[in-house]
Amino acid sequence: SAFARAARQVTISVLYLQQWDDELFPRKEGLALFDLLGTRDKTMHVNLGGHIQLPRAEVENAAQFLRRRLGGGSGAAEPGRPAAQSTQE
């Protein structure tokens, strides 16, 4: 399918969050999508609960994942704060 082909083309780092009782994206399909992702750098975190019941700690973990992958040195934005501006000319 086109969906499977698109998933196999994903080659960037992926943090995949799956809610075990997700009423919008069923577990079986979520696990299948994770398996289809073309990247070798993928991590799945599974949490109990429905679609919008993502634990606060998981949101913080996702922000850390993005900072690490996007070069999150001192110029990376913290949640709720703008990124530092470059002073280089």
Tab-separated table of C-alpha atoms in Angstrom:
chain	number	residue	atom	x	y	z
A	1	SER	CA	0.000	0.000	0.000
A	2	ALA	CA	1.028	3.641	-0.368
A	3	PHE	CA	0.973	3.975	3.417
A	4	ALA	CA	3.440	1.101	3.874
A	5	ARG	CA	5.729	2.464	1.131
A	6	ALA	CA	5.738	5.883	2.796
A	7	ALA	CA	6.555	4.367	6.203
A	8	ARG	CA	9.511	2.450	4.733
A	9	GLN	CA	10.913	5.731	3.387
A	10	VAL	CA	11.230	7.227	6.883
A	11	THR	CA	14.963	7.218	7.572
A	12	ILE	CA	15.290	9.819	10.341
A	13	SER	CA	15.341	9.098	14.069
A	14	VAL	CA	11.897	8.262	15.422
A	15	LEU	CA	10.492	8.314	18.940
A	16	TYR	CA	7.205	6.455	18.525
A	17	LEU	CA	4.612	6.925	21.247
A	18	GLN	CA	1.843	4.325	21.481
A	19	GLN	CA	-1.054	4.461	23.905
A	20	TRP	CA	-2.002	0.887	24.780
A	21	ASP	CA	-5.747	1.559	24.764
A	22	ASP	CA	-5.762	4.181	22.002
A	23	GLU	CA	-9.295	4.458	20.661
A	24	LEU	CA	-8.242	6.336	17.501
A	25	PHE	CA	-5.176	4.328	16.488
A	26	PRO	CA	-5.587	0.685	17.519
A	27	ARG	CA	-2.670	-1.157	19.091
A	28	LYS	CA	-2.294	-3.709	16.287
A	29	GLU	CA	-2.029	-1.008	13.625
A	30	GLY	CA	0.324	1.063	15.783
A	31	LEU	CA	2.705	-1.860	16.253
A	32	ALA	CA	2.536	-2.657	12.532
A	33	LEU	CA	3.391	0.940	11.622
A	34	PHE	CA	6.387	0.936	13.965
A	35	ASP	CA	7.664	-2.240	12.285
A	36	LEU	CA	7.260	-0.666	8.830
A	37	LEU	CA	9.360	2.419	9.586
A	38	GLY	CA	12.490	2.311	7.448
A	39	THR	CA	14.834	3.814	9.996
A	40	ARG	CA	17.087	1.682	12.178
A	41	ASP	CA	17.136	4.487	14.769
A	42	LYS	CA	13.685	4.057	16.227
A	43	THR	CA	12.407	3.755	19.764
A	44	MET	CA	8.897	2.890	20.919
A	45	HIS	CA	7.429	3.987	24.222
A	46	VAL	CA	4.118	2.379	25.169
A	47	ASN	CA	1.903	3.809	27.891
A	48	LEU	CA	-1.384	2.701	29.389
A	49	GLY	CA	-4.418	4.743	28.524
A	50	GLY	CA	-6.343	6.224	25.651
A	51	HIS	CA	-5.312	8.545	22.843
A	52	ILE	CA	-5.122	11.759	24.864
A	53	GLN	CA	-3.841	10.213	28.101
A	54	LEU	CA	-0.151	10.622	27.347
A	55	PRO	CA	1.743	10.916	30.635
A	56	ARG	CA	3.406	14.296	31.326
A	57	ALA	CA	6.790	12.563	31.678
A	58	GLU	CA	6.430	11.264	28.115
A	59	VAL	CA	5.895	14.804	26.803
A	60	GLU	CA	9.084	15.897	28.575
A	61	ASN	CA	10.936	12.870	27.190
A	62	ALA	CA	9.791	13.747	23.659
A	63	ALA	CA	11.106	17.294	24.088
A	64	GLN	CA	14.495	15.911	25.218
A	65	PHE	CA	14.544	13.543	22.235
A	66	LEU	CA	14.004	16.492	19.868
A	67	ARG	CA	16.673	18.611	21.558
A	68	ARG	CA	19.205	15.771	21.249
A	69	ARG	CA	18.351	15.046	17.613
A	70	LEU	CA	18.227	18.688	16.571
A	71	GLY	CA	21.604	19.547	18.069
A	72	GLY	CA	20.203	20.716	21.386
A	73	GLY	CA	23.273	22.432	22.777
A	74	SER	CA	22.956	25.756	24.563
A	75	GLY	CA	20.979	27.258	21.675
A	76	ALA	CA	18.144	24.741	21.849
A	77	ALA	CA	14.773	25.944	22.974
A	78	GLU	CA	13.461	24.773	26.299
A	79	PRO	CA	9.730	24.098	26.510
A	80	GLY	CA	7.990	27.453	26.674
A	81	ARG	CA	11.172	29.434	25.899
A	82	PRO	CA	12.463	30.678	22.542
A	83	ALA	CA	15.747	29.392	21.155
A	84	ALA	CA	18.810	31.522	21.782
A	85	GLN	CA	19.637	33.880	18.941
A	86	SER	CA	23.025	33.616	17.253
A	87	THR	CA	25.372	36.543	17.747
A	88	GLN	CA	27.686	35.548	14.914
A	89	GLU	CA	27.942	38.015	12.008
